[in-house]
Each structure stands twice: as structure tokens, then as C-alpha cells.
Amino acid sequence: MHEVGIMQSALDAIRQQAVNHNATRVSRIVLRIGTLAGVDQEALRFAYEALTPGSLADGAVLEIETVPARAYCASCRTEFGAGRGFIFECPQCHAFSGEIRAGRELGIARLEFP
Amino acid sequence: MNSPAPLPATPESAPDYRIHALTGAATGSTRDLSGPLSAEITAAFAASPDGEIAVRSVDVNIPLLEKNDILAERNRGYFLGRGLTALNLVSSPGAGKTTLLERTLDEFGRQNRCAVLVGDLETDNDGIRLSRPHAPVAQITTGTVCHLDAGMIARAAQSIDLDGVRILFIENVGNLVCPASFDLGEQVRVVLLSTTEGEDKPLKYPPIFKSANLVLLTKVDVADVLGFKRDVAVENIRRIAPQAQIIQLSARTGEGMAEWYAFLQARAGRR
């Protein structure tokens, strides 16, 4: 639902980066998105297709790196992969964890300018 | 036997970008290029004396904050600067947000200055119900929008007198889905689950519960009549939101209200 706004912010930031690097086009955009970021990748790609024609990112390749969710168990003092869903259960002691260590990432990781 | 060397730690976000130039892998290719940027690439090859072209690959690490998140951070700073604590109350329609706030304003609100921003799609009914001479209230009617956003809060907060206010209650639009995605700049997110709903609500709507600092199990006075299993509901909340404090209360009988007020007192802005 808010993917268009996110993609718009991304293009604004990319435009600024292009100016900083004396580029007029961008050929590859790598986004890093955690599984808990609340972003639907299909919707994001749709927003990308809708927003980029005629912009400096027209024809650029959109790559999305997915960051899997990781949680921390305070009693075992270990991090564990949280898998799918919202229940984070420690695989060793089976306690539930509310401490998210990874998976909320939402940002531009890398850009390529021709 | 040597243990393997640990992987170098990757910083959460690099302070600045770094640049490394890569050479094009297409060196010497005689195939015609087609597709995006083919004209630029062909021109770059033509201009290159040794048949190699450079693509600049830049690691930027730019976090993407949506407009709402930027406004929410601004609200948070504004609230902190004013020394007040903002609570965002979210629940299904009819879980008892307004009834809870009415009693809270009448009891806790007499000794501690509170203000309320209340959201609904239409009508000022809740704003009128909550109006007290000692508590500023603003009603936000959203029209067709199913949640409050940070921009609405920024405008509404400036429409009332916040002098001396220690607690700002934000009563969100009754909806367990969309408000989860909209940070308002609150310090505390409170999710209400009433005994007239199913014990498995936290399992069915996990994102909102996952983000809760406090879960209030409301209308506990009628739990037995309804056959609502409080222990099952609490267990389900703990599975989704182990970080959240849980208070069971009834705004009608007053059960559990002292614990709620103690929570507010502990979190209230210092004046």
C-alpha cells in the first residue's frame, strides 16, 4: 500500500546520488529489504515500473537483496534465524523472543552508474 | 587445530559511500548490444582506446524513510522537547478505547494533565464524549482513510493547548491492520484486545501486536459470561509479543485500572 511512496523516496535519493557522481543515468539499483520491513516486493516492482519511465532510472535493472529475520534469545545469548511468520521461538530453549536483530532493513545498498 | 578466523564485522551503516571502479565484462565482444542503455554502452566502447569501459559501482547504504516516518520522527522530537509522553492506542472497533480514556481522564487525568487526539472516519462523537474542562481534546475525522498518520498528528497536536500536558493519548481509528504500518511519533504503542473478541486475535493480526509496548486485555468483567479464556489470550499475546507488558482491566468495574495508572505514571513526562 505504501510501496509507491517508498519507491518515490528511493528515486529522489538516487537523483541526488547521480548529481554527486556526475552521472545522468543509473544502470543498476540494488535495494536491501528485510523480511520484516513491511514491504511487499511485488508491489515495489510494480511501483518501479510505474515511476521510472522517462526518469534517470529508465531501463535500469532493479535488484532486491532480501535480509532474513534474525532474533536474539536473552537466556541462551544467541541469535537465531526467525524464519517465516511473526512468532520468534528460540530453537534451543523454545522461549519466545521479541528482540529483533535483523529483518527491518529498508534502503538502497548500491548503485551503478554507466 | 586452528579455529577458522571470524568473519569481519560489517558495520550497520557505513558513514559514507566508497567507490570502486569495475571493468566491463563485455570486452572484445562482437555481438550487437540491445536493450537498456545499449546506445550509451556502444558509445563508451567507441570512445575507449583499449576496449574497456568502466562502470562505477557505488555502495551508498541510504536508508529509505517514507514521508510518514520522517514526519513521525519530527513528532517524536517535538513531544520529547515538550516533555510529554505520547501513547498510540490501537484496537479493533469497539474494543473499548474511548470508554477506557473517559475513565482515565476522570481519575488519572485529575492529578495529571492529559490531552487526547481521537481519530474516526466520521463524526465528532468520540471527541464530544471525551471532552472535559481539564483535558484538551481534538477530533480528527479522516473521511475514508483507515488509520491516522504522522502528518495528521502534527497538525492536530498544534490545534490544542499542550501547556503542562504530561500524557498525550492518541486514540487511533478502530482497525487492527493499517495502523501497524504508521508510526505517529509515539513513545508507547498500546494495543487493546477485548474479551468480546477471539482469544486468537494476536495470532490472526500479528504485526500490530508485534509492535506493542503494552497490551491491554479489556472488558475482563464479562469474560466468564462470554466463555473467554483469559489464560489462552495471554499465552497468545506472549507468543507474538514477548516484549509487551500485559494489563487486564475493566473500565466499567475499575478492575486493573490502578495498574494502568501506575504504568502511565511511570512513563509520564517529567514536568
GROMACS .gro file of C-alpha atoms in nm:
model
  385
    1MET     CA    1   0.000   0.000   0.000
    2HIS     CA    2   0.288   0.241   0.076
    3GLU     CA    3   0.535   0.094  -0.175
    4VAL     CA    4   0.483   0.379  -0.423
    5GLY     CA    5   0.590   0.630  -0.157
    6ILE     CA    6   0.896   0.422  -0.075
    7MET     CA    7   0.997   0.394  -0.441
    8GLN     CA    8   0.946   0.768  -0.482
    9SER     CA    9   1.183   0.833  -0.189
   10ALA     CA   10   1.433   0.592  -0.346
   11LEU     CA   11   1.426   0.774  -0.680
   12ASP     CA   12   1.470   1.110  -0.506
   13ALA     CA   13   1.776   0.976  -0.323
   14ILE     CA   14   1.914   0.821  -0.643
   15ARG     CA   15   1.874   1.150  -0.826
   16GLN     CA   16   2.082   1.318  -0.555
   17GLN     CA   17   2.348   1.046  -0.574
   18ALA     CA   18   2.365   1.082  -0.953
   19VAL     CA   19   2.433   1.453  -0.915
   20ASN     CA   20   2.707   1.378  -0.659
   21HIS     CA   21   2.873   1.136  -0.902
   22ASN     CA   22   2.831   1.344  -1.219
   23ALA     CA   23   2.604   1.083  -1.374
   24THR     CA   24   2.292   1.142  -1.578
   25ARG     CA   25   2.171   0.782  -1.574
   26VAL     CA   26   2.170   0.492  -1.333
   27SER     CA   27   2.203   0.142  -1.476
   28ARG     CA   28   2.156  -0.076  -1.167
   29ILE     CA   29   1.978  -0.019  -0.837
   30VAL     CA   30   2.033  -0.262  -0.552
   31LEU     CA   31   1.784  -0.236  -0.265
   32ARG     CA   32   1.826  -0.418   0.066
   33ILE     CA   33   1.495  -0.515   0.225
   34GLY     CA   34   1.434  -0.716   0.541
   35THR     CA   35   1.152  -0.966   0.560
   36LEU     CA   36   1.001  -0.768   0.849
   37ALA     CA   37   1.021  -0.429   0.677
   38GLY     CA   38   0.653  -0.449   0.585
   39VAL     CA   39   0.730  -0.404   0.217
   40ASP     CA   40   0.576  -0.623  -0.050
   41GLN     CA   41   0.838  -0.685  -0.318
   42GLU     CA   42   0.586  -0.739  -0.596
   43ALA     CA   43   0.417  -0.409  -0.515
   44LEU     CA   44   0.758  -0.241  -0.504
   45ARG     CA   45   0.846  -0.373  -0.850
   46PHE     CA   46   0.510  -0.255  -0.977
   47ALA     CA   47   0.578   0.093  -0.837
   48TYR     CA   48   0.921   0.083  -1.000
   49GLU     CA   49   0.773   0.001  -1.340
   50ALA     CA   50   0.520   0.280  -1.298
   51LEU     CA   51   0.758   0.552  -1.177
   52THR     CA   52   1.080   0.505  -1.373
   53PRO     CA   53   0.985   0.565  -1.741
   54GLY     CA   54   1.133   0.897  -1.851
   55SER     CA   55   1.338   0.928  -1.530
   56LEU     CA   56   1.714   0.882  -1.489
   57ALA     CA   57   1.639   0.522  -1.389
   58ASP     CA   58   1.457   0.442  -1.714
   59GLY     CA   59   1.574   0.096  -1.820
   60ALA     CA   60   1.785   0.038  -1.507
   61VAL     CA   61   1.798  -0.308  -1.351
   62LEU     CA   62   1.627  -0.332  -1.012
   63GLU     CA   63   1.784  -0.588  -0.783
   64ILE     CA   64   1.640  -0.664  -0.440
   65GLU     CA   65   1.853  -0.826  -0.170
   66THR     CA   66   1.636  -0.988   0.093
   67VAL     CA   67   1.760  -0.982   0.453
   68PRO     CA   68   1.614  -1.271   0.655
   69ALA     CA   69   1.476  -1.204   1.001
   70ARG     CA   70   1.701  -1.281   1.298
   71ALA     CA   71   1.607  -1.265   1.664
   72TYR     CA   72   1.806  -1.281   1.988
   73CYS     CA   73   1.740  -1.517   2.275
   74ALA     CA   74   1.836  -1.349   2.603
   75SER     CA   75   1.856  -1.671   2.805
   76CYS     CA   76   2.074  -1.863   2.554
   77ARG     CA   77   2.256  -1.545   2.449
   78THR     CA   78   2.242  -1.645   2.086
   79GLU     CA   79   2.095  -1.512   1.767
   80PHE     CA   80   1.878  -1.735   1.560
   81GLY     CA   81   1.710  -1.720   1.221
   82ALA     CA   82   1.347  -1.639   1.277
   83GLY     CA   83   1.207  -1.797   0.962
   84ARG     CA   84   0.870  -1.701   0.829
   85GLY     CA   85   0.593  -1.552   1.034
   86PHE     CA   86   0.589  -1.344   1.347
   87ILE     CA   87   0.649  -1.596   1.624
   88PHE     CA   88   1.019  -1.598   1.712
   89GLU     CA   89   1.086  -1.915   1.909
   90CYS     CA   90   1.440  -1.997   2.020
   91PRO     CA   91   1.539  -2.332   1.865
   92GLN     CA   92   1.738  -2.427   2.180
   93CYS     CA   93   1.520  -2.332   2.478
   94HIS     CA   94   1.191  -2.261   2.294
   95ALA     CA   95   1.144  -1.927   2.467
   96PHE     CA   96   0.971  -1.657   2.264
   97SER     CA   97   1.179  -1.357   2.169
   98GLY     CA   98   1.068  -1.001   2.099
   99GLU     CA   99   1.422  -0.879   2.028
  100ILE     CA  100   1.464  -0.843   1.653
  101ARG     CA  101   1.827  -0.823   1.540
  102ALA     CA  102   1.779  -0.819   1.162
  103GLY     CA  103   1.497  -0.809   0.911
  104ARG     CA  104   1.377  -0.448   0.934
  105GLU     CA  105   1.625  -0.314   0.678
  106LEU     CA  106   1.489  -0.089   0.408
  107GLY     CA  107   1.735   0.102   0.199
  108ILE     CA  108   1.947   0.144  -0.112
  109ALA     CA  109   2.257  -0.073  -0.087
  110ARG     CA  110   2.438   0.000  -0.412
  111LEU     CA  111   2.407   0.194  -0.735
  112GLU     CA  112   2.584   0.156  -1.070
  113PHE     CA  113   2.633   0.450  -1.300
  114PRO     CA  114   2.727   0.391  -1.665
  115MET     CA  115   4.389  -2.725   1.509
  116ASN     CA  116   4.325  -2.365   1.435
  117SER     CA  117   3.972  -2.239   1.457
  118PRO     CA  118   3.855  -2.054   1.147
  119ALA     CA  119   3.906  -1.682   1.153
  120PRO     CA  120   3.587  -1.493   1.233
  121LEU     CA  121   3.424  -1.309   0.950
  122PRO     CA  122   3.496  -0.937   0.956
  123ALA     CA  123   3.208  -0.748   1.109
  124THR     CA  124   3.001  -0.546   0.868
  125PRO     CA  125   2.909  -0.203   1.002
  126GLU     CA  126   2.534  -0.140   1.031
  127SER     CA  127   2.558   0.161   0.803
  128ALA     CA  128   2.875   0.296   0.655
  129PRO     CA  129   2.934   0.662   0.744
  130ASP     CA  130   2.998   0.746   0.380
  131TYR     CA  131   3.000   0.573   0.046
  132ARG     CA  132   3.304   0.412  -0.109
  133ILE     CA  133   3.374   0.380  -0.477
  134HIS     CA  134   3.543   0.106  -0.670
  135ALA     CA  135   3.566   0.106  -1.049
  136LEU     CA  136   3.490  -0.218  -1.231
  137THR     CA  137   3.588  -0.304  -1.586
  138GLY     CA  138   3.320  -0.412  -1.826
  139ALA     CA  139   3.296  -0.789  -1.878
  140ALA     CA  140   3.191  -0.744  -2.241
  141THR     CA  141   3.547  -0.664  -2.363
  142GLY     CA  142   3.608  -0.787  -2.716
  143SER     CA  143   3.254  -0.898  -2.774
  144THR     CA  144   3.142  -0.860  -3.135
  145ARG     CA  145   2.774  -0.914  -3.065
  146ASP     CA  146   2.547  -0.617  -3.115
  147LEU     CA  147   2.411  -0.475  -2.798
  148SER     CA  148   2.043  -0.431  -2.745
  149GLY     CA  149   1.821  -0.339  -2.455
  150PRO     CA  150   1.852  -0.069  -2.192
  151LEU     CA  151   2.147   0.166  -2.219
  152SER     CA  152   2.285  -0.010  -2.531
  153ALA     CA  153   2.347   0.322  -2.707
  154GLU     CA  154   2.544   0.456  -2.411
  155ILE     CA  155   2.749   0.137  -2.384
  156THR     CA  156   2.826   0.131  -2.757
  157ALA     CA  157   2.935   0.495  -2.743
  158ALA     CA  158   3.155   0.424  -2.442
  159PHE     CA  159   3.324   0.136  -2.627
  160ALA     CA  160   3.384   0.358  -2.929
  161ALA     CA  161   3.546   0.623  -2.713
  162SER     CA  162   3.763   0.374  -2.524
  163PRO     CA  163   4.116   0.326  -2.663
  164ASP     CA  164   4.172  -0.017  -2.505
  165GLY     CA  165   3.821  -0.159  -2.548
  166GLU     CA  166   3.742  -0.147  -2.176
  167ILE     CA  167   3.475   0.067  -2.019
  168ALA     CA  168   3.430   0.147  -1.656
  169VAL     CA  169   3.107   0.109  -1.466
  170ARG     CA  170   3.107   0.296  -1.141
  171SER     CA  171   2.957   0.086  -0.868
  172VAL     CA  172   2.884   0.287  -0.557
  173ASP     CA  173   2.795   0.140  -0.216
  174VAL     CA  174   2.561   0.402  -0.077
  175ASN     CA  175   2.371   0.248   0.218
  176ILE     CA  176   2.092   0.503   0.218
  177PRO     CA  177   1.804   0.419   0.450
  178LEU     CA  178   1.467   0.483   0.290
  179LEU     CA  179   1.232   0.658   0.522
  180GLU     CA  180   0.892   0.707   0.389
  181LYS     CA  181   0.746   1.054   0.425
  182ASN     CA  182   0.537   0.936   0.720
  183ASP     CA  183   0.844   0.809   0.905
  184ILE     CA  184   1.022   1.140   0.863
  185LEU     CA  185   0.718   1.327   1.000
  186ALA     CA  186   0.690   1.072   1.283
  187GLU     CA  187   1.050   1.134   1.387
  188ARG     CA  188   0.976   1.504   1.387
  189ASN     CA  189   0.670   1.448   1.609
  190ARG     CA  190   0.877   1.236   1.847
  191GLY     CA  191   1.130   1.514   1.884
  192TYR     CA  192   0.851   1.768   1.935
  193PHE     CA  193   0.688   1.555   2.207
  194LEU     CA  194   1.020   1.492   2.382
  195GLY     CA  195   1.103   1.860   2.364
  196ARG     CA  196   0.771   1.947   2.528
  197GLY     CA  197   0.833   1.687   2.798
  198LEU     CA  198   0.522   1.486   2.726
  199THR     CA  199   0.468   1.117   2.662
  200ALA     CA  200   0.254   1.021   2.364
  201LEU     CA  201   0.063   0.691   2.361
  202ASN     CA  202  -0.089   0.549   2.043
  203LEU     CA  203  -0.396   0.337   2.129
  204VAL     CA  204  -0.492   0.088   1.861
  205SER     CA  205  -0.756  -0.187   1.852
  206SER     CA  206  -1.049  -0.323   1.655
  207PRO     CA  207  -1.357  -0.101   1.652
  208GLY     CA  208  -1.549  -0.146   1.978
  209ALA     CA  209  -1.267  -0.283   2.194
  210GLY     CA  210  -1.320  -0.004   2.448
  211LYS     CA  211  -1.064   0.265   2.370
  212THR     CA  212  -1.299   0.558   2.431
  213THR     CA  213  -1.454   0.412   2.748
  214LEU     CA  214  -1.106   0.348   2.887
  215LEU     CA  215  -0.999   0.704   2.811
  216GLU     CA  216  -1.318   0.855   2.962
  217ARG     CA  217  -1.249   0.687   3.296
  218THR     CA  218  -0.875   0.760   3.273
  219LEU     CA  219  -0.942   1.134   3.222
  220ASP     CA  220  -1.186   1.135   3.516
  221GLU     CA  221  -0.944   0.964   3.756
  222PHE     CA  222  -0.578   0.980   3.650
  223GLY     CA  223  -0.642   1.297   3.447
  224ARG     CA  224  -0.746   1.496   3.755
  225GLN     CA  225  -0.398   1.486   3.904
  226ASN     CA  226  -0.201   1.464   3.580
  227ARG     CA  227  -0.273   1.689   3.288
  228CYS     CA  228  -0.368   1.481   2.984
  229ALA     CA  229  -0.473   1.563   2.628
  230VAL     CA  230  -0.642   1.348   2.364
  231LEU     CA  231  -0.630   1.331   1.985
  232VAL     CA  232  -0.903   1.098   1.864
  233GLY     CA  233  -0.949   0.965   1.512
  234ASP     CA  234  -1.258   0.833   1.337
  235LEU     CA  235  -1.374   0.828   0.976
  236GLU     CA  236  -1.672   1.046   1.055
  237THR     CA  237  -1.850   1.228   1.343
  238ASP     CA  238  -1.720   1.416   1.646
  239ASN     CA  239  -1.897   1.168   1.876
  240ASP     CA  240  -1.586   1.037   2.049
  241GLY     CA  241  -1.433   1.384   2.081
  242ILE     CA  242  -1.753   1.503   2.248
  243ARG     CA  243  -1.761   1.200   2.480
  244LEU     CA  244  -1.403   1.271   2.586
  245SER     CA  245  -1.440   1.647   2.635
  246ARG     CA  246  -1.355   1.757   2.989
  247PRO     CA  247  -1.280   2.109   3.112
  248HIS     CA  248  -0.943   1.985   3.241
  249ALA     CA  249  -0.832   1.798   2.926
  250PRO     CA  250  -0.778   1.940   2.576
  251VAL     CA  251  -0.929   1.714   2.307
  252ALA     CA  252  -0.909   1.731   1.928
  253GLN     CA  253  -1.111   1.512   1.696
  254ILE     CA  254  -0.957   1.403   1.366
  255THR     CA  255  -1.207   1.285   1.106
  256THR     CA  256  -1.023   1.102   0.834
  257GLY     CA  257  -1.301   1.067   0.576
  258THR     CA  258  -1.211   0.744   0.402
  259VAL     CA  259  -0.863   0.692   0.547
  260CYS     CA  260  -0.844   0.382   0.767
  261HIS     CA  261  -0.565   0.500   1.001
  262LEU     CA  262  -0.407   0.811   1.150
  263ASP     CA  263  -0.077   0.926   1.004
  264ALA     CA  264   0.206   1.138   1.140
  265GLY     CA  265   0.105   1.444   0.938
  266MET     CA  266  -0.246   1.444   1.089
  267ILE     CA  267  -0.094   1.418   1.438
  268ALA     CA  268   0.144   1.709   1.375
  269ARG     CA  269  -0.146   1.932   1.272
  270ALA     CA  270  -0.385   1.814   1.542
  271ALA     CA  271  -0.124   1.848   1.819
  272GLN     CA  272  -0.076   2.211   1.725
  273SER     CA  273  -0.450   2.277   1.738
  274ILE     CA  274  -0.474   2.226   2.116
  275ASP     CA  275  -0.302   2.381   2.416
  276LEU     CA  276  -0.034   2.136   2.527
  277ASP     CA  277   0.097   2.354   2.811
  278GLY     CA  278   0.153   2.141   3.119
  279VAL     CA  279   0.036   1.823   2.948
  280ARG     CA  280   0.224   1.512   3.067
  281ILE     CA  281   0.037   1.248   2.869
  282LEU     CA  282  -0.097   1.276   2.516
  283PHE     CA  283  -0.336   0.995   2.428
  284ILE     CA  284  -0.383   0.929   2.059
  285GLU     CA  285  -0.693   0.718   2.000
  286ASN     CA  286  -0.640   0.567   1.657
  287VAL     CA  287  -0.909   0.469   1.408
  288GLY     CA  288  -1.054   0.129   1.504
  289ASN     CA  289  -0.857  -0.106   1.279
  290LEU     CA  290  -0.608  -0.381   1.361
  291VAL     CA  291  -0.429  -0.380   1.025
  292CYS     CA  292  -0.324  -0.047   0.874
  293PRO     CA  293  -0.232   0.149   1.191
  294ALA     CA  294   0.052  -0.102   1.242
  295SER     CA  295   0.240   0.049   0.945
  296PHE     CA  296   0.204   0.412   1.050
  297ASP     CA  297   0.440   0.540   1.315
  298LEU     CA  298   0.288   0.856   1.465
  299GLY     CA  299   0.595   0.950   1.668
  300GLU     CA  300   0.452   0.798   1.984
  301GLN     CA  301   0.677   0.673   2.265
  302VAL     CA  302   0.437   0.395   2.366
  303ARG     CA  303   0.214   0.183   2.148
  304VAL     CA  304  -0.081   0.033   2.330
  305VAL     CA  305  -0.286  -0.243   2.170
  306LEU     CA  306  -0.627  -0.327   2.320
  307LEU     CA  307  -0.781  -0.673   2.294
  308SER     CA  308  -1.131  -0.707   2.438
  309THR     CA  309  -1.291  -1.022   2.575
  310THR     CA  310  -1.571  -0.986   2.320
  311GLU     CA  311  -1.316  -1.079   2.052
  312GLY     CA  312  -1.147  -1.415   1.997
  313GLU     CA  313  -0.853  -1.530   2.211
  314ASP     CA  314  -0.661  -1.591   1.887
  315LYS     CA  315  -0.672  -1.229   1.762
  316PRO     CA  316  -0.296  -1.184   1.827
  317LEU     CA  317  -0.223  -1.486   1.606
  318LYS     CA  318  -0.451  -1.360   1.330
  319TYR     CA  319  -0.324  -0.998   1.330
  320PRO     CA  320   0.041  -1.038   1.437
  321PRO     CA  321   0.204  -0.717   1.304
  322ILE     CA  322   0.013  -0.481   1.530
  323PHE     CA  323   0.075  -0.698   1.838
  324LYS     CA  324   0.441  -0.741   1.742
  325SER     CA  325   0.483  -0.364   1.762
  326ALA     CA  326   0.310  -0.321   2.102
  327ASN     CA  327   0.480  -0.197   2.416
  328LEU     CA  328   0.169  -0.264   2.622
  329VAL     CA  329  -0.130  -0.489   2.556
  330LEU     CA  330  -0.449  -0.418   2.749
  331LEU     CA  331  -0.695  -0.705   2.783
  332THR     CA  332  -1.018  -0.508   2.824
  333LYS     CA  333  -1.374  -0.588   2.942
  334VAL     CA  334  -1.246  -0.863   3.171
  335ASP     CA  335  -1.560  -0.820   3.388
  336VAL     CA  336  -1.765  -1.006   3.124
  337ALA     CA  337  -1.502  -1.266   3.031
  338ASP     CA  338  -1.669  -1.551   3.221
  339VAL     CA  339  -2.014  -1.480   3.076
  340LEU     CA  340  -1.867  -1.488   2.728
  341GLY     CA  341  -1.662  -1.800   2.790
  342PHE     CA  342  -1.348  -1.602   2.704
  343LYS     CA  343  -1.035  -1.788   2.816
  344ARG     CA  344  -0.808  -1.519   2.958
  345ASP     CA  345  -0.510  -1.751   3.005
  346VAL     CA  346  -0.525  -1.859   2.639
  347ALA     CA  347  -0.540  -1.496   2.524
  348VAL     CA  348  -0.243  -1.404   2.744
  349GLU     CA  349  -0.043  -1.701   2.614
  350ASN     CA  350  -0.116  -1.595   2.254
  351ILE     CA  351  -0.006  -1.238   2.326
  352ARG     CA  352   0.318  -1.367   2.483
  353ARG     CA  353   0.396  -1.577   2.175
  354ILE     CA  354   0.366  -1.282   1.937
  355ALA     CA  355   0.478  -1.000   2.164
  356PRO     CA  356   0.703  -1.127   2.444
  357GLN     CA  357   0.837  -0.772   2.482
  358ALA     CA  358   0.498  -0.626   2.573
  359GLN     CA  359   0.366  -0.571   2.923
  360ILE     CA  360   0.012  -0.706   2.967
  361ILE     CA  361  -0.255  -0.548   3.189
  362GLN     CA  362  -0.601  -0.700   3.232
  363LEU     CA  363  -0.865  -0.446   3.317
  364SER     CA  364  -1.227  -0.335   3.306
  365ALA     CA  365  -1.303   0.034   3.261
  366ARG     CA  366  -1.658  -0.038   3.385
  367THR     CA  367  -1.583  -0.206   3.718
  368GLY     CA  368  -1.241  -0.047   3.767
  369GLU     CA  369  -1.057  -0.379   3.795
  370GLY     CA  370  -0.695  -0.338   3.686
  371MET     CA  371  -0.722   0.040   3.643
  372ALA     CA  372  -0.471   0.105   3.924
  373GLU     CA  373  -0.212  -0.097   3.734
  374TRP     CA  374  -0.283   0.107   3.417
  375TYR     CA  375  -0.242   0.433   3.608
  376ALA     CA  376   0.084   0.309   3.758
  377PHE     CA  377   0.207   0.235   3.405
  378LEU     CA  378   0.109   0.587   3.294
  379GLN     CA  379   0.270   0.744   3.599
  380ALA     CA  380   0.596   0.558   3.534
  381ARG     CA  381   0.604   0.660   3.167
  382ALA     CA  382   0.468   1.014   3.205
  383GLY     CA  383   0.685   1.304   3.101
  384ARG     CA  384   0.860   1.478   3.389
  385ARG     CA  385   0.740   1.832   3.439
   0.00000   0.00000   0.00000
